Amino acid sequence: YKDFSLGFLFDMRKGGDIFDQYNWWYAVYSGLLDITTANNIREDGVIPGVNIMQNERFVDANGNEVNADNPVTVEAMYWFKGQPQKYRTYDGSFIKLREINLTYEFPKQLLQKTNFFKRANVSFIASNVAILWLHKSNQGHFDPEGLMGTGNSYLGRAGTSYPPSRSFGLKLSATF
């Protein structure tokens, strides 16, 4: 539009399972995820076989059946039971707004006065802008690209790493 241009880049990945140690260990165990608040289980305790995993029978460390009179805490459930598999692994599919750039092209009439520049523009660039969609199995809404490290031994493993950073920049281009 006039001397401005706008560009954007969407990025999508379909599939790829992520084994998430943070989700598996810390987020559920410490009650950070929404699933730990369903039916007040974080406050009232978990009754395995009733609140979660309804088709299974559970006993506590002493062999007593876990029921409404003998619930276990969320921490104990997820610490000792090791958590249901669905909280450890999720589909790594996503759609992201990877980049936005807004460019202003300096008018040629202005540049002709300098007798130095043939063309010039300035751009504002933002990278890793937003996650627009995540697969529903990613209950913690974690960035699937926030993996533990690089290399083959870390493919598909997420952990307590920092999420990818968002960056902003300014670019000046000139043709002499």
Tab-separated table of N, CA and C in Angstrom:
chain	number	residue	atom	x	y	z
A	1	TYR	N	0.851	-1.165	0.000
A	1	TYR	CA	0.000	0.000	0.000
A	1	TYR	C	0.891	1.219	0.000
A	2	LYS	N	0.776	2.030	-1.039
A	2	LYS	CA	1.624	3.210	-1.225
A	2	LYS	C	3.084	2.794	-1.065
A	3	ASP	N	3.817	3.290	-0.091
A	3	ASP	CA	5.232	2.940	0.066
A	3	ASP	C	5.457	1.868	1.135
A	4	PHE	N	4.391	1.279	1.614
A	4	PHE	CA	4.507	0.253	2.652
A	4	PHE	C	4.210	-1.131	2.064
A	5	SER	N	4.853	-2.123	2.615
A	5	SER	CA	4.522	-3.513	2.272
A	5	SER	C	4.533	-4.332	3.561
A	6	LEU	N	3.701	-5.333	3.581
A	6	LEU	CA	3.559	-6.194	4.750
A	6	LEU	C	3.740	-7.638	4.297
A	7	GLY	N	4.555	-8.367	5.027
A	7	GLY	CA	4.762	-9.775	4.718
A	7	GLY	C	4.653	-10.593	5.984
A	8	PHE	N	4.265	-11.837	5.825
A	8	PHE	CA	4.180	-12.717	6.980
A	8	PHE	C	4.460	-14.146	6.530
A	9	LEU	N	4.890	-14.956	7.496
A	9	LEU	CA	5.233	-16.345	7.229
A	9	LEU	C	4.548	-17.226	8.258
A	10	PHE	N	3.725	-18.154	7.767
A	10	PHE	CA	3.107	-19.145	8.631
A	10	PHE	C	3.932	-20.425	8.534
A	11	ASP	N	4.014	-21.142	9.624
A	11	ASP	CA	4.766	-22.385	9.681
A	11	ASP	C	3.863	-23.443	10.293
A	12	MET	N	3.896	-24.631	9.713
A	12	MET	CA	3.020	-25.695	10.194
A	12	MET	C	3.808	-26.997	10.288
A	13	ARG	N	3.510	-27.764	11.307
A	13	ARG	CA	4.041	-29.129	11.397
A	13	ARG	C	2.881	-30.037	11.735
A	14	LYS	N	2.807	-31.157	11.030
A	14	LYS	CA	1.755	-32.144	11.290
A	14	LYS	C	2.414	-33.422	11.766
A	15	GLY	N	2.032	-33.853	12.964
A	15	GLY	CA	2.520	-35.114	13.502
A	15	GLY	C	3.824	-34.981	14.260
A	16	GLY	N	4.309	-36.109	14.675
A	16	GLY	CA	5.540	-36.147	15.455
A	16	GLY	C	5.223	-36.147	16.940
A	17	ASP	N	5.359	-37.274	17.580
A	17	ASP	CA	5.073	-37.366	19.012
A	17	ASP	C	6.186	-36.725	19.826
A	18	ILE	N	5.801	-36.039	20.878
A	18	ILE	CA	6.732	-35.401	21.801
A	18	ILE	C	6.579	-36.084	23.161
A	19	PHE	N	7.680	-36.572	23.697
A	19	PHE	CA	7.692	-37.084	25.069
A	19	PHE	C	8.124	-35.917	25.937
A	20	ASP	N	7.254	-35.474	26.805
A	20	ASP	CA	7.488	-34.246	27.550
A	20	ASP	C	7.757	-34.537	29.021
A	21	GLN	N	9.009	-34.438	29.422
A	21	GLN	CA	9.368	-34.698	30.808
A	21	GLN	C	8.809	-33.640	31.743
A	22	TYR	N	8.707	-32.400	31.276
A	22	TYR	CA	8.152	-31.351	32.125
A	22	TYR	C	6.696	-31.658	32.427
A	23	ASN	N	5.942	-31.927	31.387
A	23	ASN	CA	4.536	-32.281	31.548
A	23	ASN	C	4.402	-33.520	32.420
A	24	TRP	N	5.209	-34.502	32.142
A	24	TRP	CA	5.145	-35.793	32.822
A	24	TRP	C	5.481	-35.655	34.294
A	25	TRP	N	6.461	-34.870	34.600
A	25	TRP	CA	6.994	-34.842	35.950
A	25	TRP	C	6.523	-33.633	36.741
A	26	TYR	N	6.800	-32.440	36.277
A	26	TYR	CA	6.606	-31.236	37.074
A	26	TYR	C	5.219	-30.615	36.953
A	27	ALA	N	4.743	-30.425	35.738
A	27	ALA	CA	3.507	-29.662	35.549
A	27	ALA	C	2.291	-30.347	36.148
A	28	VAL	N	2.162	-31.648	35.949
A	28	VAL	CA	1.013	-32.352	36.519
A	28	VAL	C	1.228	-32.567	38.013
A	29	TYR	N	2.420	-33.013	38.378
A	29	TYR	CA	2.710	-33.288	39.785
A	29	TYR	C	2.503	-32.055	40.664
A	30	SER	N	2.915	-30.895	40.188
A	30	SER	CA	2.809	-29.682	41.002
A	30	SER	C	1.473	-28.966	40.837
A	31	GLY	N	0.587	-29.501	39.994
A	31	GLY	CA	-0.739	-28.911	39.851
A	31	GLY	C	-0.799	-27.697	38.951
A	32	LEU	N	0.123	-27.574	37.996
A	32	LEU	CA	0.136	-26.417	37.107
A	32	LEU	C	-0.820	-26.538	35.927
A	33	LEU	N	-1.163	-27.744	35.546
A	33	LEU	CA	-2.022	-27.931	34.377
A	33	LEU	C	-3.496	-27.948	34.758
A	34	ASP	N	-4.334	-27.559	33.804
A	34	ASP	CA	-5.781	-27.531	34.013
A	34	ASP	C	-6.338	-28.882	34.436
A	35	ILE	N	-5.745	-29.962	33.950
A	35	ILE	CA	-6.280	-31.287	34.260
A	35	ILE	C	-6.226	-31.590	35.746
A	36	THR	N	-5.362	-30.914	36.488
A	36	THR	CA	-5.261	-31.178	37.926
A	36	THR	C	-6.342	-30.439	38.718
A	37	THR	N	-7.139	-29.616	38.058
A	37	THR	CA	-8.206	-28.891	38.751
A	37	THR	C	-9.582	-29.472	38.471
A	38	ALA	N	-9.683	-30.407	37.531
A	38	ALA	CA	-10.983	-30.986	37.185
A	38	ALA	C	-11.607	-31.644	38.413
A	39	ASN	N	-12.868	-31.386	38.629
A	39	ASN	CA	-13.633	-31.976	39.747
A	39	ASN	C	-12.985	-31.724	41.103
A	40	ASN	N	-12.258	-30.619	41.227
A	40	ASN	CA	-11.588	-30.238	42.482
A	40	ASN	C	-10.625	-31.295	43.003
A	41	ILE	N	-10.033	-32.093	42.123
A	41	ILE	CA	-9.144	-33.154	42.607
A	41	ILE	C	-7.885	-32.593	43.254
A	42	ARG	N	-7.483	-31.388	42.868
A	42	ARG	CA	-6.285	-30.809	43.483
A	42	ARG	C	-6.546	-30.514	44.962
A	43	GLU	N	-7.755	-30.069	45.295
A	43	GLU	CA	-8.089	-29.732	46.672
A	43	GLU	C	-8.619	-30.929	47.457
A	44	ASP	N	-9.449	-31.766	46.813
A	44	ASP	CA	-10.135	-32.844	47.521
A	44	ASP	C	-9.417	-34.186	47.463
A	45	GLY	N	-8.429	-34.304	46.613
A	45	GLY	CA	-7.735	-35.584	46.448
A	45	GLY	C	-8.250	-36.332	45.239
A	46	VAL	N	-7.499	-37.314	44.837
A	46	VAL	CA	-7.823	-38.106	43.657
A	46	VAL	C	-8.367	-39.451	44.108
A	47	ILE	N	-9.390	-39.869	43.432
A	47	ILE	CA	-9.895	-41.215	43.656
A	47	ILE	C	-9.716	-41.953	42.328
A	48	PRO	N	-8.545	-42.585	42.155
A	48	PRO	CA	-8.333	-43.333	40.911
A	48	PRO	C	-9.419	-44.382	40.758
A	49	GLY	N	-9.914	-44.495	39.563
A	49	GLY	CA	-11.040	-45.385	39.309
A	49	GLY	C	-12.352	-44.641	39.370
A	50	VAL	N	-12.345	-43.445	39.998
A	50	VAL	CA	-13.553	-42.611	40.067
A	50	VAL	C	-13.292	-41.297	39.332
A	51	ASN	N	-12.339	-40.459	39.811
A	51	ASN	CA	-12.027	-39.185	39.165
A	51	ASN	C	-11.309	-39.383	37.832
A	52	ILE	N	-10.405	-40.318	37.817
A	52	ILE	CA	-9.616	-40.579	36.610
A	52	ILE	C	-9.490	-42.080	36.406
A	53	MET	N	-9.217	-42.485	35.192
A	53	MET	CA	-8.988	-43.892	34.847
A	53	MET	C	-10.075	-44.780	35.451
A	54	GLN	N	-11.334	-44.489	35.084
A	54	GLN	CA	-12.503	-45.120	35.695
A	54	GLN	C	-12.567	-46.637	35.537
A	55	ASN	N	-11.907	-47.193	34.573
A	55	ASN	CA	-12.012	-48.635	34.328
A	55	ASN	C	-10.951	-49.452	35.055
A	56	GLU	N	-10.253	-48.839	35.997
A	56	GLU	CA	-9.197	-49.560	36.706
A	56	GLU	C	-9.447	-49.533	38.209
A	57	ARG	N	-8.867	-50.498	38.910
A	57	ARG	CA	-8.960	-50.585	40.369
A	57	ARG	C	-7.596	-50.251	40.950
A	58	PHE	N	-7.588	-49.475	42.034
A	58	PHE	CA	-6.336	-49.022	42.629
A	58	PHE	C	-6.303	-49.340	44.120
A	59	VAL	N	-5.097	-49.556	44.609
A	59	VAL	CA	-4.880	-49.720	46.047
A	59	VAL	C	-3.743	-48.790	46.454
A	60	ASP	N	-3.725	-48.396	47.729
A	60	ASP	CA	-2.642	-47.538	48.212
A	60	ASP	C	-1.427	-48.391	48.588
A	61	ALA	N	-0.403	-47.765	49.136
A	61	ALA	CA	0.842	-48.465	49.470
A	61	ALA	C	0.622	-49.566	50.503
A	62	ASN	N	-0.444	-49.464	51.305
A	62	ASN	CA	-0.727	-50.477	52.335
A	62	ASN	C	-1.662	-51.575	51.840
A	63	GLY	N	-2.065	-51.508	50.564
A	63	GLY	CA	-2.953	-52.520	50.009
A	63	GLY	C	-4.422	-52.220	50.192
A	64	ASN	N	-4.764	-51.045	50.781
A	64	ASN	CA	-6.160	-50.659	50.967
A	64	ASN	C	-6.706	-50.082	49.663
A	65	GLU	N	-7.957	-50.439	49.337
A	65	GLU	CA	-8.557	-49.925	48.110
A	65	GLU	C	-8.743	-48.412	48.217
A	66	VAL	N	-8.385	-47.724	47.142
A	66	VAL	CA	-8.568	-46.277	47.076
A	66	VAL	C	-10.017	-46.022	46.685
A	67	ASN	N	-10.738	-45.254	47.534
A	67	ASN	CA	-12.138	-44.930	47.270
A	67	ASN	C	-12.455	-43.578	47.887
A	68	ALA	N	-13.741	-43.216	47.939
A	68	ALA	CA	-14.130	-41.898	48.452
A	68	ALA	C	-13.701	-41.705	49.901
A	69	ASP	N	-13.635	-42.792	50.681
A	69	ASP	CA	-13.196	-42.693	52.069
A	69	ASP	C	-11.679	-42.727	52.206
A	70	ASN	N	-10.991	-43.122	51.159
A	70	ASN	CA	-9.540	-43.259	51.194
A	70	ASN	C	-8.929	-42.690	49.903
A	71	PRO	N	-9.085	-41.360	49.663
A	71	PRO	CA	-8.495	-40.779	48.458
A	71	PRO	C	-6.988	-40.587	48.633
A	72	VAL	N	-6.308	-40.316	47.550
A	72	VAL	CA	-4.890	-39.976	47.613
A	72	VAL	C	-4.734	-38.556	47.079
A	73	THR	N	-3.657	-37.897	47.454
A	73	THR	CA	-3.433	-36.543	46.947
A	73	THR	C	-3.023	-36.619	45.487
A	74	VAL	N	-3.208	-35.504	44.791
A	74	VAL	CA	-2.779	-35.435	43.394
A	74	VAL	C	-1.283	-35.702	43.314
A	75	GLU	N	-0.528	-35.121	44.244
A	75	GLU	CA	0.927	-35.304	44.233
A	75	GLU	C	1.287	-36.782	44.370
A	76	ALA	N	0.630	-37.461	45.305
A	76	ALA	CA	0.923	-38.883	45.512
A	76	ALA	C	0.530	-39.694	44.288
A	77	MET	N	-0.604	-39.386	43.711
A	77	MET	CA	-1.056	-40.120	42.532
A	77	MET	C	-0.036	-40.024	41.415
A	78	TYR	N	0.406	-38.811	41.119
A	78	TYR	CA	1.290	-38.626	39.980
A	78	TYR	C	2.744	-38.908	40.323
A	79	TRP	N	3.108	-38.833	41.566
A	79	TRP	CA	4.479	-39.132	41.961
A	79	TRP	C	4.711	-40.644	41.967
A	80	PHE	N	3.835	-41.385	42.629
A	80	PHE	CA	4.055	-42.818	42.788
A	80	PHE	C	3.490	-43.657	41.640
A	81	LYS	N	2.392	-43.240	41.078
A	81	LYS	CA	1.781	-44.022	40.000
A	81	LYS	C	2.506	-43.772	38.679
A	82	GLY	N	3.214	-42.650	38.555
A	82	GLY	CA	3.947	-42.379	37.326
A	82	GLY	C	3.114	-41.711	36.263
A	83	GLN	N	1.899	-41.367	36.558
A	83	GLN	CA	0.965	-40.656	35.697
A	83	GLN	C	0.526	-41.457	34.481
A	84	PRO	N	-0.682	-41.249	34.059
A	84	PRO	CA	-1.160	-41.895	32.843
A	84	PRO	C	-0.336	-41.458	31.629
A	85	GLN	N	-0.176	-42.344	30.702
A	85	GLN	CA	0.643	-42.099	29.508
A	85	GLN	C	0.190	-40.866	28.736
A	86	LYS	N	-1.101	-40.569	28.755
A	86	LYS	CA	-1.587	-39.453	27.944
A	86	LYS	C	-1.018	-38.112	28.393
A	87	TYR	N	-0.506	-38.002	29.596
A	87	TYR	CA	0.080	-36.745	30.036
A	87	TYR	C	1.562	-36.663	29.693
A	88	ARG	N	2.165	-37.760	29.311
A	88	ARG	CA	3.590	-37.771	28.999
A	88	ARG	C	3.875	-37.501	27.533
A	89	THR	N	3.013	-37.966	26.665
A	89	THR	CA	3.263	-37.896	25.235
A	89	THR	C	2.129	-37.141	24.561
A	90	TYR	N	2.490	-36.247	23.665
A	90	TYR	CA	1.470	-35.534	22.905
A	90	TYR	C	1.919	-35.362	21.465
A	91	ASP	N	0.956	-35.056	20.623
A	91	ASP	CA	1.205	-34.828	19.205
A	91	ASP	C	1.873	-33.466	19.051
A	92	GLY	N	2.964	-33.413	18.322
A	92	GLY	CA	3.728	-32.174	18.157
A	92	GLY	C	3.239	-31.271	17.043
A	93	SER	N	2.035	-31.482	16.547
A	93	SER	CA	1.505	-30.642	15.463
A	93	SER	C	1.262	-29.219	15.943
A	94	PHE	N	1.511	-28.252	15.049
A	94	PHE	CA	1.265	-26.850	15.384
A	94	PHE	C	1.105	-26.017	14.123
A	95	ILE	N	0.539	-24.835	14.301
A	95	ILE	CA	0.556	-23.774	13.290
A	95	ILE	C	1.056	-22.537	14.012
A	96	LYS	N	2.085	-21.910	13.447
A	96	LYS	CA	2.681	-20.719	14.053
A	96	LYS	C	2.707	-19.563	13.062
A	97	LEU	N	2.620	-18.381	13.614
A	97	LEU	CA	2.933	-17.176	12.852
A	97	LEU	C	4.412	-16.946	13.110
A	98	ARG	N	5.244	-17.385	12.183
A	98	ARG	CA	6.688	-17.416	12.389
A	98	ARG	C	7.326	-16.035	12.229
A	99	GLU	N	6.826	-15.257	11.262
A	99	GLU	CA	7.469	-13.959	11.036
A	99	GLU	C	6.491	-12.948	10.450
A	100	ILE	N	6.676	-11.705	10.841
A	100	ILE	CA	5.958	-10.568	10.265
A	100	ILE	C	7.004	-9.521	9.921
A	101	ASN	N	6.848	-8.917	8.755
A	101	ASN	CA	7.728	-7.786	8.434
A	101	ASN	C	6.911	-6.677	7.798
A	102	LEU	N	7.202	-5.478	8.226
A	102	LEU	CA	6.571	-4.275	7.701
A	102	LEU	C	7.687	-3.402	7.146
A	103	THR	N	7.587	-3.082	5.846
A	103	THR	CA	8.659	-2.356	5.161
A	103	THR	C	8.144	-1.035	4.605
A	104	TYR	N	8.966	-0.018	4.783
A	104	TYR	CA	8.691	1.292	4.188
A	104	TYR	C	9.769	1.559	3.144
A	105	GLU	N	9.321	1.783	1.915
A	105	GLU	CA	10.232	2.096	0.803
A	105	GLU	C	10.308	3.618	0.667
A	106	PHE	N	11.528	4.146	0.802
A	106	PHE	CA	11.695	5.595	0.683
A	106	PHE	C	11.377	6.031	-0.749
A	107	PRO	N	10.659	7.136	-0.925
A	107	PRO	CA	10.296	7.598	-2.263
A	107	PRO	C	11.543	7.912	-3.107
A	108	LYS	N	11.472	7.561	-4.386
A	108	LYS	CA	12.618	7.785	-5.288
A	108	LYS	C	12.924	9.275	-5.442
A	109	GLN	N	11.904	10.100	-5.392
A	109	GLN	CA	12.123	11.551	-5.506
A	109	GLN	C	13.020	12.044	-4.367
A	110	LEU	N	12.803	11.524	-3.186
A	110	LEU	CA	13.606	11.901	-2.026
A	110	LEU	C	15.048	11.412	-2.186
A	111	LEU	N	15.201	10.200	-2.682
A	111	LEU	CA	16.533	9.626	-2.841
A	111	LEU	C	17.314	10.285	-3.982
A	112	GLN	N	16.613	10.745	-5.018
A	112	GLN	CA	17.290	11.418	-6.133
A	112	GLN	C	17.968	12.706	-5.685
A	113	LYS	N	17.431	13.330	-4.671
A	113	LYS	CA	18.017	14.565	-4.144
A	113	LYS	C	19.384	14.313	-3.512
A	114	THR	N	19.609	13.092	-3.058
A	114	THR	CA	20.890	12.792	-2.404
A	114	THR	C	21.993	12.489	-3.414
A	115	ASN	N	21.620	12.089	-4.618
A	115	ASN	CA	22.585	11.668	-5.642
A	115	ASN	C	23.505	10.561	-5.129
A	116	PHE	N	23.054	9.808	-4.158
A	116	PHE	CA	23.886	8.773	-3.571
A	116	PHE	C	23.163	7.425	-3.566
A	117	PHE	N	21.891	7.432	-3.161
A	117	PHE	CA	21.108	6.197	-3.074
A	117	PHE	C	20.209	6.033	-4.289
A	118	LYS	N	20.174	4.824	-4.823
A	118	LYS	CA	19.224	4.516	-5.894
A	118	LYS	C	17.914	3.997	-5.306
A	119	ARG	N	18.055	3.286	-4.177
A	119	ARG	CA	16.891	2.691	-3.543
A	119	ARG	C	17.212	2.491	-2.064
A	120	ALA	N	16.202	2.665	-1.182
A	120	ALA	CA	16.400	2.441	0.252
A	120	ALA	C	15.066	2.101	0.906
A	121	ASN	N	15.149	1.245	1.915
A	121	ASN	CA	13.955	0.929	2.682
A	121	ASN	C	14.354	0.561	4.098
A	122	VAL	N	13.371	0.638	4.973
A	122	VAL	CA	13.568	0.246	6.359
A	122	VAL	C	12.441	-0.735	6.710
A	123	SER	N	12.794	-1.789	7.450
A	123	SER	CA	11.819	-2.829	7.784
A	123	SER	C	11.831	-3.109	9.283
A	124	PHE	N	10.665	-3.322	9.803
A	124	PHE	CA	10.507	-3.842	11.159
A	124	PHE	C	10.195	-5.324	11.008
A	125	ILE	N	10.928	-6.168	11.729
A	125	ILE	CA	10.776	-7.616	11.606
A	125	ILE	C	10.538	-8.224	12.988
A	126	ALA	N	9.549	-9.087	13.085
A	126	ALA	CA	9.287	-9.838	14.318
A	126	ALA	C	9.327	-11.315	13.971
A	127	SER	N	10.061	-12.092	14.769
A	127	SER	CA	10.197	-13.528	14.519
A	127	SER	C	9.649	-14.329	15.695
A	128	ASN	N	9.137	-15.518	15.379
A	128	ASN	CA	8.531	-16.412	16.367
A	128	ASN	C	7.418	-15.671	17.115
A	129	VAL	N	6.507	-15.120	16.341
A	129	VAL	CA	5.494	-14.196	16.853
A	129	VAL	C	4.443	-14.865	17.730
A	130	ALA	N	3.827	-15.944	17.234
A	130	ALA	CA	2.719	-16.526	17.993
A	130	ALA	C	2.478	-17.975	17.590
A	131	ILE	N	2.010	-18.756	18.550
A	131	ILE	CA	1.519	-20.100	18.258
A	131	ILE	C	0.015	-19.951	18.066
A	132	LEU	N	-0.454	-20.240	16.862
A	132	LEU	CA	-1.866	-20.054	16.549
A	132	LEU	C	-2.717	-21.276	16.872
A	133	TRP	N	-2.113	-22.468	16.799
A	133	TRP	CA	-2.863	-23.690	17.060
A	133	TRP	C	-1.913	-24.783	17.517
A	134	LEU	N	-2.348	-25.556	18.500
A	134	LEU	CA	-1.634	-26.738	18.969
A	134	LEU	C	-2.603	-27.914	18.976
A	135	HIS	N	-2.091	-29.104	18.808
A	135	HIS	CA	-2.939	-30.299	18.856
A	135	HIS	C	-3.579	-30.412	20.239
A	136	LYS	N	-4.804	-30.903	20.295
A	136	LYS	CA	-5.544	-30.979	21.563
A	136	LYS	C	-4.865	-31.875	22.593
A	137	SER	N	-4.006	-32.791	22.171
A	137	SER	CA	-3.314	-33.652	23.133
A	137	SER	C	-2.244	-32.899	23.917
A	138	ASN	N	-1.854	-31.734	23.453
A	138	ASN	CA	-0.860	-30.893	24.141
A	138	ASN	C	-1.594	-30.087	25.215
A	139	GLN	N	-1.937	-30.757	26.310
A	139	GLN	CA	-2.770	-30.142	27.341
A	139	GLN	C	-2.088	-29.022	28.094
A	140	GLY	N	-0.780	-29.004	28.112
A	140	GLY	CA	-0.056	-27.941	28.790
A	140	GLY	C	0.185	-26.735	27.905
A	141	HIS	N	-0.211	-26.831	26.638
A	141	HIS	CA	-0.022	-25.757	25.655
A	141	HIS	C	1.449	-25.357	25.555
A	142	PHE	N	2.333	-26.350	25.597
A	142	PHE	CA	3.762	-26.100	25.493
A	142	PHE	C	4.174	-26.018	24.032
A	143	ASP	N	5.174	-25.213	23.755
A	143	ASP	CA	5.711	-25.087	22.405
A	143	ASP	C	6.419	-26.389	22.045
A	144	PRO	N	5.964	-27.099	20.999
A	144	PRO	CA	6.596	-28.358	20.629
A	144	PRO	C	8.051	-28.202	20.188
A	145	GLU	N	8.482	-26.996	19.909
A	145	GLU	CA	9.872	-26.775	19.521
A	145	GLU	C	10.763	-26.467	20.722
A	146	GLY	N	10.208	-26.428	21.903
A	146	GLY	CA	10.997	-26.203	23.114
A	146	GLY	C	11.576	-27.508	23.609
A	147	LEU	N	12.460	-28.098	22.828
A	147	LEU	CA	13.002	-29.413	23.148
A	147	LEU	C	14.184	-29.309	24.093
A	148	MET	N	14.599	-30.453	24.618
A	148	MET	CA	15.661	-30.504	25.628
A	148	MET	C	17.038	-30.137	25.076
A	149	GLY	N	17.260	-30.385	23.827
A	149	GLY	CA	18.583	-30.126	23.276
A	149	GLY	C	18.592	-30.422	21.800
A	150	THR	N	19.775	-30.525	21.242
A	150	THR	CA	19.909	-30.839	19.834
A	150	THR	C	20.569	-32.199	19.695
A	151	GLY	N	20.518	-32.732	18.530
A	151	GLY	CA	21.117	-34.037	18.298
A	151	GLY	C	20.063	-35.126	18.277
A	152	ASN	N	20.438	-36.272	17.751
A	152	ASN	CA	19.488	-37.374	17.589
A	152	ASN	C	18.920	-37.881	18.901
A	153	SER	N	19.685	-37.843	19.972
A	153	SER	CA	19.191	-38.382	21.240
A	153	SER	C	18.110	-37.512	21.866
A	154	TYR	N	17.913	-36.297	21.359
A	154	TYR	CA	16.906	-35.406	21.925
A	154	TYR	C	15.685	-35.220	21.028
A	155	LEU	N	15.661	-35.825	19.860
A	155	LEU	CA	14.515	-35.668	18.973
A	155	LEU	C	13.255	-36.181	19.648
A	156	GLY	N	12.215	-35.364	19.672
A	156	GLY	CA	10.944	-35.775	20.255
A	156	GLY	C	10.899	-35.762	21.764
A	157	ARG	N	11.904	-35.170	22.416
A	157	ARG	CA	11.923	-35.109	23.880
A	157	ARG	C	11.919	-33.652	24.322
A	158	ALA	N	10.925	-33.294	25.083
A	158	ALA	CA	10.847	-31.945	25.636
A	158	ALA	C	11.114	-32.042	27.128
A	159	GLY	N	11.544	-30.958	27.701
A	159	GLY	CA	11.843	-31.002	29.126
A	159	GLY	C	11.745	-29.636	29.744
A	160	THR	N	12.631	-29.366	30.643
A	160	THR	CA	12.585	-28.110	31.379
A	160	THR	C	13.435	-27.042	30.706
A	161	SER	N	13.478	-27.066	29.393
A	161	SER	CA	14.246	-26.065	28.659
A	161	SER	C	13.407	-24.794	28.502
A	162	TYR	N	14.074	-23.718	28.169
A	162	TYR	CA	13.365	-22.472	27.900
A	162	TYR	C	12.670	-22.572	26.549
A	163	PRO	N	11.522	-21.932	26.411
A	163	PRO	CA	10.852	-21.961	25.113
A	163	PRO	C	11.640	-21.121	24.102
A	164	PRO	N	11.431	-21.382	22.816
A	164	PRO	CA	12.100	-20.556	21.808
A	164	PRO	C	11.757	-19.081	22.015
A	165	SER	N	12.730	-18.229	21.781
A	165	SER	CA	12.524	-16.804	22.055
A	165	SER	C	11.851	-16.087	20.893
A	166	ARG	N	11.200	-15.021	21.210
A	166	ARG	CA	10.602	-14.125	20.230
A	166	ARG	C	11.602	-12.992	20.030
A	167	SER	N	11.782	-12.556	18.798
A	167	SER	CA	12.738	-11.473	18.565
A	167	SER	C	12.138	-10.405	17.664
A	168	PHE	N	12.669	-9.198	17.838
A	168	PHE	CA	12.240	-8.044	17.061
A	168	PHE	C	13.472	-7.375	16.496
A	169	GLY	N	13.367	-6.861	15.285
A	169	GLY	CA	14.534	-6.234	14.686
A	169	GLY	C	14.148	-5.132	13.718
A	170	LEU	N	15.137	-4.358	13.389
A	170	LEU	CA	14.994	-3.266	12.432
A	170	LEU	C	16.061	-3.459	11.369
A	171	LYS	N	15.659	-3.374	10.112
A	171	LYS	CA	16.600	-3.619	9.012
A	171	LYS	C	16.563	-2.432	8.059
A	172	LEU	N	17.732	-1.950	7.701
A	172	LEU	CA	17.860	-0.858	6.739
A	172	LEU	C	18.581	-1.400	5.516
A	173	SER	N	17.973	-1.269	4.358
A	173	SER	CA	18.576	-1.729	3.109
A	173	SER	C	18.732	-0.545	2.175
A	174	ALA	N	19.877	-0.520	1.491
A	174	ALA	CA	20.137	0.581	0.549
A	174	ALA	C	20.877	0.061	-0.667
A	175	THR	N	20.553	0.625	-1.819
A	175	THR	CA	21.247	0.329	-3.072
A	175	THR	C	21.892	1.622	-3.530
A	176	PHE	N	23.197	1.514	-3.855
A	176	PHE	CA	23.953	2.717	-4.268
A	176	PHE	C	24.042	2.815	-5.766
